Coordinates of C-alpha atoms in Angstrom, one line a residue:
X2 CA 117.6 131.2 -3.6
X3 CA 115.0 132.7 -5.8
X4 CA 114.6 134.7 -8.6
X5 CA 113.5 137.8 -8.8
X6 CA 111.5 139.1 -12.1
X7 CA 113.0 142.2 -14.3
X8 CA 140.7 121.7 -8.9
X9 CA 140.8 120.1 -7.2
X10 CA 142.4 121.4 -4.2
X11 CA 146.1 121.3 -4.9
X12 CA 147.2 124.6 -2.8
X13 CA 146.4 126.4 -5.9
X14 CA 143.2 129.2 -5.6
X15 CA 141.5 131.0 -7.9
X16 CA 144.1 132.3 -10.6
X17 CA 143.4 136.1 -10.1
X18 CA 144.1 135.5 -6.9
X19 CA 147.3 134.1 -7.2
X20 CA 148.5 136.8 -9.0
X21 CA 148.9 138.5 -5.4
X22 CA 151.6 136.3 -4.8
X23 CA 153.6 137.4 -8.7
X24 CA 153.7 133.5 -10.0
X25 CA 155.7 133.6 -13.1
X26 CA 154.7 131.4 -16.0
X27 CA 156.6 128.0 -16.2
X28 CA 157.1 125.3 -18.3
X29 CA 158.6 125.2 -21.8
X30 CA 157.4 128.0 -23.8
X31 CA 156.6 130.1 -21.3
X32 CA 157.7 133.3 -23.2
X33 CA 154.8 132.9 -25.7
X34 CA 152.4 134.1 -23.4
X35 CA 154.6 136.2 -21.2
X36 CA 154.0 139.2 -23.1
X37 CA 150.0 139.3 -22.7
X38 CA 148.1 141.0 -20.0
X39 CA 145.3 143.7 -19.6
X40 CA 144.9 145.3 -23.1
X41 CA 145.8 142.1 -25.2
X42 CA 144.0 141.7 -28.6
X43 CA 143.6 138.1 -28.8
X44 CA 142.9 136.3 -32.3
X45 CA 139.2 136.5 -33.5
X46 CA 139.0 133.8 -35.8
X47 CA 135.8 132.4 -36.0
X48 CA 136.2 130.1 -38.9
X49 CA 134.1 126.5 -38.8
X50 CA 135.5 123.5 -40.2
X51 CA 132.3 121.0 -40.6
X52 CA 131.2 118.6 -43.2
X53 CA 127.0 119.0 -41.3
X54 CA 125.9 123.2 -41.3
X55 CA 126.8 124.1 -37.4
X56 CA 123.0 125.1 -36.8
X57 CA 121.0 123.2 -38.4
X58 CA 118.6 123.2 -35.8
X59 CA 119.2 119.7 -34.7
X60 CA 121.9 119.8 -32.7
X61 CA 122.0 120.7 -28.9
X62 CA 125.2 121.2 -26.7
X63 CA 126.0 118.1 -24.0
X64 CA 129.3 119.3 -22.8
X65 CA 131.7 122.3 -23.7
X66 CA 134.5 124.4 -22.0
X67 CA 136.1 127.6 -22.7
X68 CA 139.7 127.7 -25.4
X69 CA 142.6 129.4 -23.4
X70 CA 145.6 130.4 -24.7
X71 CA 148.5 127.9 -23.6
X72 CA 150.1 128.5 -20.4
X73 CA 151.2 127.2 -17.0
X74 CA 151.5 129.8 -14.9
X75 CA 151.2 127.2 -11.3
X76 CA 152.2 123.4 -12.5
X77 CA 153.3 122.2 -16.1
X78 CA 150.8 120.8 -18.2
X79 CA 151.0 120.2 -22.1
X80 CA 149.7 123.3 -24.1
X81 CA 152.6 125.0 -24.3
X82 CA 155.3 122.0 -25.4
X83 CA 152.0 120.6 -27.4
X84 CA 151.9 117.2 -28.9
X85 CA 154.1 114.9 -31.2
X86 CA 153.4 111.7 -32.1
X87 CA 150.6 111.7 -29.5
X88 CA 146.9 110.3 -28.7
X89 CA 145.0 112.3 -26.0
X90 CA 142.2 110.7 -24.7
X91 CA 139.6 113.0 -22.7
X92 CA 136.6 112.0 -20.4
X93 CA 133.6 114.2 -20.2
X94 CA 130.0 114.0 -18.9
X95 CA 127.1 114.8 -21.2
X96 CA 124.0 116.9 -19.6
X97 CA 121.5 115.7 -22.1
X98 CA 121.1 112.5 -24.3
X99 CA 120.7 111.4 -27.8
X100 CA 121.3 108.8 -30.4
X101 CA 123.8 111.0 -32.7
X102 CA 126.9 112.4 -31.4
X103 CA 129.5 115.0 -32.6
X104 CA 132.9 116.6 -31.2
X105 CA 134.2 120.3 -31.4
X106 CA 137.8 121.0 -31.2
X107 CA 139.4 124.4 -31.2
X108 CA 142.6 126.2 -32.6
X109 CA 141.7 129.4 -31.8
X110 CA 144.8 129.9 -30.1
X111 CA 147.2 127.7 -32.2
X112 CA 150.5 128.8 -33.9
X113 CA 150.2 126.6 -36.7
X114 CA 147.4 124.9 -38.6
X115 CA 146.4 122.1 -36.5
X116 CA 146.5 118.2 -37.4
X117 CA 144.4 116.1 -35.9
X118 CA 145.4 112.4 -37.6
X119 CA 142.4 110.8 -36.3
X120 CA 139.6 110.4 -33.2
X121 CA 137.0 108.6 -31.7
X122 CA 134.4 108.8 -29.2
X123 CA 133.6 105.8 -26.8
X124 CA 131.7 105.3 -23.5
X125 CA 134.1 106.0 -20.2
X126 CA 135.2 102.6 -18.0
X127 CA 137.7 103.2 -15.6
X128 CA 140.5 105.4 -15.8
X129 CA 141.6 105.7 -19.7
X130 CA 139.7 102.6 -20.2
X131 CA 136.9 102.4 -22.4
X132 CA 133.9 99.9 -22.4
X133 CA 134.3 97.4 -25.1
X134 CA 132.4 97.6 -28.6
X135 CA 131.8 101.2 -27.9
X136 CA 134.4 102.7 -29.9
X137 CA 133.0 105.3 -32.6
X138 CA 135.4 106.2 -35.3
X139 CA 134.8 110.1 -36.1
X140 CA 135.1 112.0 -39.2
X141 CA 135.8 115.0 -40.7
X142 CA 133.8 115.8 -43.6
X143 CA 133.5 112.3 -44.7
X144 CA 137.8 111.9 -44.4
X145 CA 139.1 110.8 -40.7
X146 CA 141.7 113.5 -40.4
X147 CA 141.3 117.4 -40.3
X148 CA 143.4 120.3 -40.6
X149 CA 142.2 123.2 -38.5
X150 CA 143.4 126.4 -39.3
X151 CA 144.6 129.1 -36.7
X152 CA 141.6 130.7 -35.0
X153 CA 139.4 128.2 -36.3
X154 CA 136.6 125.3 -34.9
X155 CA 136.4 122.1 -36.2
X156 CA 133.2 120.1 -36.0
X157 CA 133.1 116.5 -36.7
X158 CA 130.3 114.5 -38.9
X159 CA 127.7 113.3 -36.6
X160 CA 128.1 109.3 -35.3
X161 CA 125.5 107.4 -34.3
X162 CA 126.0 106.7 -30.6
X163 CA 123.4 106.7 -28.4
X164 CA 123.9 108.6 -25.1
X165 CA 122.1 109.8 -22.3
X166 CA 122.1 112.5 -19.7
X167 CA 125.0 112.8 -16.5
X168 CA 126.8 109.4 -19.0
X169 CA 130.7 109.9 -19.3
X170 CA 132.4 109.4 -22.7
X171 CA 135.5 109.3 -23.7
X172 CA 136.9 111.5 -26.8
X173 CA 140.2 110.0 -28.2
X174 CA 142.8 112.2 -30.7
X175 CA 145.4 111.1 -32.1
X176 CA 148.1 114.0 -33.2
X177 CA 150.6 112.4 -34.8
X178 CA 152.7 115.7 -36.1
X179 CA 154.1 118.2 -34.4
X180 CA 151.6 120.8 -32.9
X181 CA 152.9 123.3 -31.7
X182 CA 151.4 125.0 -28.5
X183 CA 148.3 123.9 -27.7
X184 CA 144.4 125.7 -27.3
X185 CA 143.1 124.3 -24.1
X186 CA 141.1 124.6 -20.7
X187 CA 143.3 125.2 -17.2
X188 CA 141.0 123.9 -14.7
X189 CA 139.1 120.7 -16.2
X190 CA 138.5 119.3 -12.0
X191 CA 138.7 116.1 -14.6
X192 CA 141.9 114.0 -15.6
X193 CA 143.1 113.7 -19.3
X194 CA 145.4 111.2 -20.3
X195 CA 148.3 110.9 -22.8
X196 CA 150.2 108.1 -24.5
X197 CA 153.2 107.9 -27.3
X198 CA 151.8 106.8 -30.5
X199 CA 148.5 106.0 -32.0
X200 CA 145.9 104.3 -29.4
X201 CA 143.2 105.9 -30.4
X202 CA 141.2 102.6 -30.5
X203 CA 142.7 101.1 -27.2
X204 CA 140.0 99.4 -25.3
X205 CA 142.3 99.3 -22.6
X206 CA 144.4 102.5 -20.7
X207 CA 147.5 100.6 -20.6
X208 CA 149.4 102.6 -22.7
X209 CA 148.4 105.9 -21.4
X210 CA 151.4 106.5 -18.6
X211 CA 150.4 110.6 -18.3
X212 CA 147.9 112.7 -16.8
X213 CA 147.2 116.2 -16.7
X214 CA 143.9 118.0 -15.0
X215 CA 143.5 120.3 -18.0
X216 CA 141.5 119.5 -21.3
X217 CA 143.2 120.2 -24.8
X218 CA 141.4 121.2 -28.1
X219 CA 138.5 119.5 -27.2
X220 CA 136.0 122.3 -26.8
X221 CA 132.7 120.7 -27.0
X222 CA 130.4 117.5 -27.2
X223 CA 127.0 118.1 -29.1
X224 CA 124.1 115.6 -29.5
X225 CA 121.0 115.1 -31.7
X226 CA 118.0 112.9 -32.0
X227 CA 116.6 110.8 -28.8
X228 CA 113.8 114.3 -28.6
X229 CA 111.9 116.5 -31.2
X230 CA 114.7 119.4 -30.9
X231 CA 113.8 122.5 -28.9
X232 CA 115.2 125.7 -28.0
X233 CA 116.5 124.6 -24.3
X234 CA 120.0 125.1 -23.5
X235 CA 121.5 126.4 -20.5
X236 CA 125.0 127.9 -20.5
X237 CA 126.4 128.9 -17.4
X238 CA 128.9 131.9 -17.6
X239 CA 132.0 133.3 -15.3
X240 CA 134.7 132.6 -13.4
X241 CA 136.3 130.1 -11.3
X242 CA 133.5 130.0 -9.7
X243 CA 131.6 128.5 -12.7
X244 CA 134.6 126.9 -13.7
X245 CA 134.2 124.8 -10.4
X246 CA 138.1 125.5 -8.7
X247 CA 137.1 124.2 -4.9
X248 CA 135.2 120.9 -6.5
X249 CA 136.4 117.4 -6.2
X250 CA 138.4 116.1 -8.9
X251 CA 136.7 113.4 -11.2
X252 CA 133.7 114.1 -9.6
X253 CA 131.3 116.7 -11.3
X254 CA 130.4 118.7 -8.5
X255 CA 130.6 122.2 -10.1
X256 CA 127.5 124.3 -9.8
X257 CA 126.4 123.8 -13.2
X258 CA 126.6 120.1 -13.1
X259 CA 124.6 120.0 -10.0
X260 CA 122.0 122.1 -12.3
X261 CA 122.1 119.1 -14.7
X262 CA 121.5 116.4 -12.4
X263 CA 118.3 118.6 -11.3
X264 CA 117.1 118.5 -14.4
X265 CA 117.7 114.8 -14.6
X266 CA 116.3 114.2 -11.7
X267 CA 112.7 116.2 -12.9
X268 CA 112.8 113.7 -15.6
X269 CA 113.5 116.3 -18.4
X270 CA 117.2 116.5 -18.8
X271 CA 118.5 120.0 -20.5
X272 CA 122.0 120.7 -22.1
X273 CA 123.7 122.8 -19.5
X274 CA 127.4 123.5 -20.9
X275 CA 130.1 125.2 -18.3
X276 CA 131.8 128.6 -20.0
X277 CA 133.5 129.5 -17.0
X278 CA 137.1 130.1 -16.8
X279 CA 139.1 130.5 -13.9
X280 CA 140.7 134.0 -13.3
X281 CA 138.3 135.4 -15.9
X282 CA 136.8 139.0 -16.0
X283 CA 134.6 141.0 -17.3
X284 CA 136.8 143.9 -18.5
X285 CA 140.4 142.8 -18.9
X286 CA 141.9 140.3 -21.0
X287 CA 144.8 137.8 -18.9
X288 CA 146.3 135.1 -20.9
X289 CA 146.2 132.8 -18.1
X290 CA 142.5 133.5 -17.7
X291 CA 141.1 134.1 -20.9
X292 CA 139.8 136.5 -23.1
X293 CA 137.5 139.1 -21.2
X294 CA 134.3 138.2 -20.7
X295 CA 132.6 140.9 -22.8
X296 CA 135.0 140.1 -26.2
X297 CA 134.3 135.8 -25.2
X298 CA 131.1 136.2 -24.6
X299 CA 130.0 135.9 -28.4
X300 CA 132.2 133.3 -29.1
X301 CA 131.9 131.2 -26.7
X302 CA 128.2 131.6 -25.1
X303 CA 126.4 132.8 -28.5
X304 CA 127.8 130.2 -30.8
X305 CA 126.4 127.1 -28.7
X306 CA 123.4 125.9 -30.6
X307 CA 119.8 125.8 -29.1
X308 CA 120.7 128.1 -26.2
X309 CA 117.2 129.9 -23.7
X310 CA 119.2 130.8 -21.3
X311 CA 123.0 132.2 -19.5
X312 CA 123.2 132.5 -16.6
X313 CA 126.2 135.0 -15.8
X314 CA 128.9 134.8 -12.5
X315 CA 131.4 136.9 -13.2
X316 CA 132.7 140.2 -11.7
X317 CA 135.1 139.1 -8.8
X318 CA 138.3 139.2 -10.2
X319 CA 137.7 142.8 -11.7
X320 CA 137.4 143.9 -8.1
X321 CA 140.0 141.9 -7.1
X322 CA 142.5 142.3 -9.3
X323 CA 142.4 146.0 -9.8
X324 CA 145.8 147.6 -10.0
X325 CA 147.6 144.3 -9.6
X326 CA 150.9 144.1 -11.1
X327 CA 152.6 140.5 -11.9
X328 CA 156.0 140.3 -13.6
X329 CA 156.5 140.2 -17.1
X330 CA 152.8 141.5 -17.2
X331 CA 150.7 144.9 -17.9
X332 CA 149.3 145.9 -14.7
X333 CA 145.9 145.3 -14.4
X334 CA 143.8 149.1 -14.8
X335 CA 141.9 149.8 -11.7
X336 CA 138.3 148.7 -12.6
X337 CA 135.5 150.7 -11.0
X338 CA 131.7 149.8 -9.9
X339 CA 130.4 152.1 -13.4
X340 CA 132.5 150.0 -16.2
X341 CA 131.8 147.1 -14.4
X342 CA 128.2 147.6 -14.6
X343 CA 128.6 148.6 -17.7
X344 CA 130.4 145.1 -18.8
X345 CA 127.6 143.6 -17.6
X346 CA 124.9 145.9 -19.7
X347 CA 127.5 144.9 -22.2
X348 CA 126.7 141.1 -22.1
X349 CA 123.3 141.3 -21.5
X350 CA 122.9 143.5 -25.1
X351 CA 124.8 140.7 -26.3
X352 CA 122.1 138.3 -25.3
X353 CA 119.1 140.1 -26.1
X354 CA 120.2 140.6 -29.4
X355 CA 120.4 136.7 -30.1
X356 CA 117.3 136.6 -28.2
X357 CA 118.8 134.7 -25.4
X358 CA 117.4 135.1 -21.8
X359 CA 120.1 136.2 -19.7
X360 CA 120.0 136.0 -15.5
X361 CA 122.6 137.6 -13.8
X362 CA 123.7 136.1 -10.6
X363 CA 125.3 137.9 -7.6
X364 CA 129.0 137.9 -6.3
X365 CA 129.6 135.5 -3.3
X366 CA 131.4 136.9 -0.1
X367 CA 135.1 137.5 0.1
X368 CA 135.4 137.9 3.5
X369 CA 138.8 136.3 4.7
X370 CA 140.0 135.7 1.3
X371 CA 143.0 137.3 -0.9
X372 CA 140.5 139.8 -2.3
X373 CA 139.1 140.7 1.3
X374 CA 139.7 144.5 1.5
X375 CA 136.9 147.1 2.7
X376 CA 137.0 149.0 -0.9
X377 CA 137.0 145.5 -2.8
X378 CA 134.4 144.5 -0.3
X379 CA 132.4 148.0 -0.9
X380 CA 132.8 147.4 -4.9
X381 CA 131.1 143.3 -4.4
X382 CA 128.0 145.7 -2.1
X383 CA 127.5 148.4 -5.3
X384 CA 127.8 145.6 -7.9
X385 CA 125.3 143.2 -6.3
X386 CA 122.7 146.0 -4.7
X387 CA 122.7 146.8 -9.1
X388 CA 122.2 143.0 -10.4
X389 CA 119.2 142.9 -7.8
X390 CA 117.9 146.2 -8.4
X391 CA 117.9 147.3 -11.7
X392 CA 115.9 145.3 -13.5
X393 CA 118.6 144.6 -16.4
X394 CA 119.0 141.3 -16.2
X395 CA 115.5 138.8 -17.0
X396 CA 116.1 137.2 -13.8
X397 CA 118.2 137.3 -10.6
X398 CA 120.2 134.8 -9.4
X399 CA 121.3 135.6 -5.9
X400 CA 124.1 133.4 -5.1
X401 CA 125.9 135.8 -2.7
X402 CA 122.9 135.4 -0.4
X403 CA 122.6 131.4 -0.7
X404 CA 126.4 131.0 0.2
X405 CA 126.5 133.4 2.5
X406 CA 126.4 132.9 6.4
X407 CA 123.8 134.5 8.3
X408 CA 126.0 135.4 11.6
X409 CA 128.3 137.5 9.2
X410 CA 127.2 137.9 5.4
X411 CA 130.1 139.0 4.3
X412 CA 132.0 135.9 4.9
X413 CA 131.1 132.5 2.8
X414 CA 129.3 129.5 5.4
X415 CA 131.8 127.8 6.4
X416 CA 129.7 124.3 5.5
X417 CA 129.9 125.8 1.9
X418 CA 133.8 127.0 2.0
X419 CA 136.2 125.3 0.3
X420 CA 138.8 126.4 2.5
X421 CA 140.4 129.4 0.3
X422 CA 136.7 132.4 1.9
X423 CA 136.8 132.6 -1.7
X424 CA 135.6 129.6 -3.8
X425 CA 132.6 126.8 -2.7
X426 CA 133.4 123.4 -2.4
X427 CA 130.9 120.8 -3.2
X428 CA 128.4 121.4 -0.6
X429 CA 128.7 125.2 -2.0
X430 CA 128.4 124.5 -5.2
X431 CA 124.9 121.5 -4.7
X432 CA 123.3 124.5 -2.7
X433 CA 123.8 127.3 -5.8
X434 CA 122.5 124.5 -7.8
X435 CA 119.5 123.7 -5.9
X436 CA 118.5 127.3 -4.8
X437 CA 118.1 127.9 -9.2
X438 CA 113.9 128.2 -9.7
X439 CA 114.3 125.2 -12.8
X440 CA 110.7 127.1 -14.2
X441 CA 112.9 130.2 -14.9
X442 CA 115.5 128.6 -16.9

């Protein structure tokens, strides 16, 4: 690819596209989100818990996922029951390296003011093991415990732990009161852990008996120091697509952490951070897939600090799910080509006015999938022939083209399917990558 100027597999797809098949929400709790759909206001609580000022210039995203509200809507996991008596311990990999380190956690869908009785940050061994000596105690405004109030962000004080780019560490909470339902990320393609009582120290993983592939509060890891600080961040922004549902679990093989290990491997390692959220659209609000992309957008994309450029996937599940109806939920409104489009316009005003460059990249072939209709496929032809044409977005990205096979564009390569005609696997997902001009980010 160019630019042009201007879950593992577990039998679970995208989400959209299991809501062809009317999947209830399960799990305890499942009423609390039962009643959200298209149309939902979600809480807009942007309050920042920090003892160091959020942008204060030094600071540059490593790692960070998207808040969801808690839900299960496929397998159990542990936002909806939420925590008790708990320590959650979390591994993620950094894009970019330093010698200071900080964690974000989120609320913004809590019930309740949120407790977090203590957490540390240590480099990853095996498993739930960490390596030994490398345990960080963290702090919150110079006390080890926070309260985060509903809607809000919590940032911890800065810890000096020297890191660098594609290492894995290990974030450890301990929640020792009763949390109520839980602000997390569905798809992490990464395994959390859980244990009764406080380990948050534990060298070892013994205690940690359960595991989950989605992350909780944990929203982001931010660095500092190690470089004179620059404007350089990458975010990458969408769907599952971004998210990385079709990718190997444990193994960082999402698009936009092939992007980091190219910058790695140039010898000048950027902060790429992964906004994408399985299920997501641009126009309509799910609460098993997130806030729509045009309302998330500013919270999510345009509060990560020392951000050039986002590079936006996202459009699919609009097609897809148009006029889809799944019980105990608001039937999705038809979306057409024009408000798509103008979604998109939407996001890149957004940008601009933070003076952020903004690439948009091209929807990738459906041909054979759940969404595989010739109206939804007409809708993917009108969308992309604008992203390359109009000269909105800075740059064009024009996935649909790398993934696509030559014999029959419509349909994904087979070498890059994942299996689903819908979503890459890794081979899909390291060609996306490597197709990105690095110059133009």
């Amino acid at each position: 690819m160019t630019f042009t100027k201007s879950v593992r597999r577990t039998g679970v797809t995208l989400l959209a596209a299991a809501t062809l098949t009317a999947l209830p929400l399960t799990g305890a709790g499942a009423g609390a989100g039962a009643g959200f759909g298209a149309g939902t206001t979600f809480g807009t609580g942007t309050t920042a818990v920090a003892a160091e000022h959020r942008h204060d210039g030094s600071w540059r995203g490593a790692w960070a996922t998207s808040p969801q509200y808690p839900t299960a809507p496929f397998a159990p996991n542990w936002s909806q029951q939420g925590f008790s008596d708990h320590t959650v311990r979390q591994v993620v990999r950094v894009t970019t390296g330093g010698t200071k380190a900080r964690i974000e956690l989120s609320n913004r869908y809590g019930t309740k003011p949120l407790r977090v009785t203590g957490a540390t940050v240590a480099r990853t061994a095996e498993g739930a093991s960490v390596k030994a000596g490398s345990v960080r105690q963290l702090s919150f405004g110079k006390g080890r415990s926070v309260t985060i109030p509903v809607g809000a962000t919590a940032y911890s004080d800065g810890v000096p732990f020297a890191v660098a780019a594609l290492e894995s560490v290990t974030v450890t909470l301990y929640l020792a009161e009763e949390t109520g339902p839980a602000t997390f990320h569905t798809f992490s393609s990464a395994t959390s852990y859980r244990a009764d009582g406080d380990h948050r120290s534990d060298r070892d993983g013994t205690a940690f008996k359960e595991s989950s592939d989605s992350w909780y509060y944990l929203s982001g890891v931010e660095v500092s120091g190690g470089q004179a600080p620059r404007r350089d961040g990458v975010v990458t922004f969408g769907d599952s697509i971004t998210d990385g549902v079709g990718s190997g679990l444990n193994a960082n093989d999402r698009y936009p952490d092939e992007l980091a290990e190219r910058f790695a491997a140039a010898g000048k390692p950027r902060g790429v951070v992964n906004h994408g959220i399985a299920g997501n659209q641009v126009t309509n609000d799910w609460a098993w897939a997130g806030e729509k992309g045009i309302e998330r957008f500013k919270k999510d994309v345009l509060t990560e600090p020392n951000v050039r450029t986002v590079i936006v996937l996202e459009g699919i599940n609009d097609i897809g799910g148009s006029g889809l109806s799944v019980p105990g939920q608001p039937t999705t409104p038809e979306v057409t080509v024009e408000q798509l489009v103008e979604g998109h316009r939407e996001l890149i005003r957004q940008a601009h006015a933070k003076g952020v460059r903004i690439v948009g990249a091209t929807l990738t072939p459906i041909k054979g999938s759940v969404y595989d209709t010739p109206v939804n496929e007409a809708k993917r032809d009108a969308v992309n022939h604008w992203i390359r044409t109009s000269g909105a977005y800075d740059a064009v990205a024009d996935f649909d083209r790398v993934v696509a096979d030559p014999a029959d564009p419509d349909r994904m390569l087979p070498a890059f399917d994942s299996g689903d005609h819908l979503h890459p696997g890794d081979a899909g997902y390291r060609a996306m990558a490597q197709a990105l001009d690095l110059d133009a980010l």
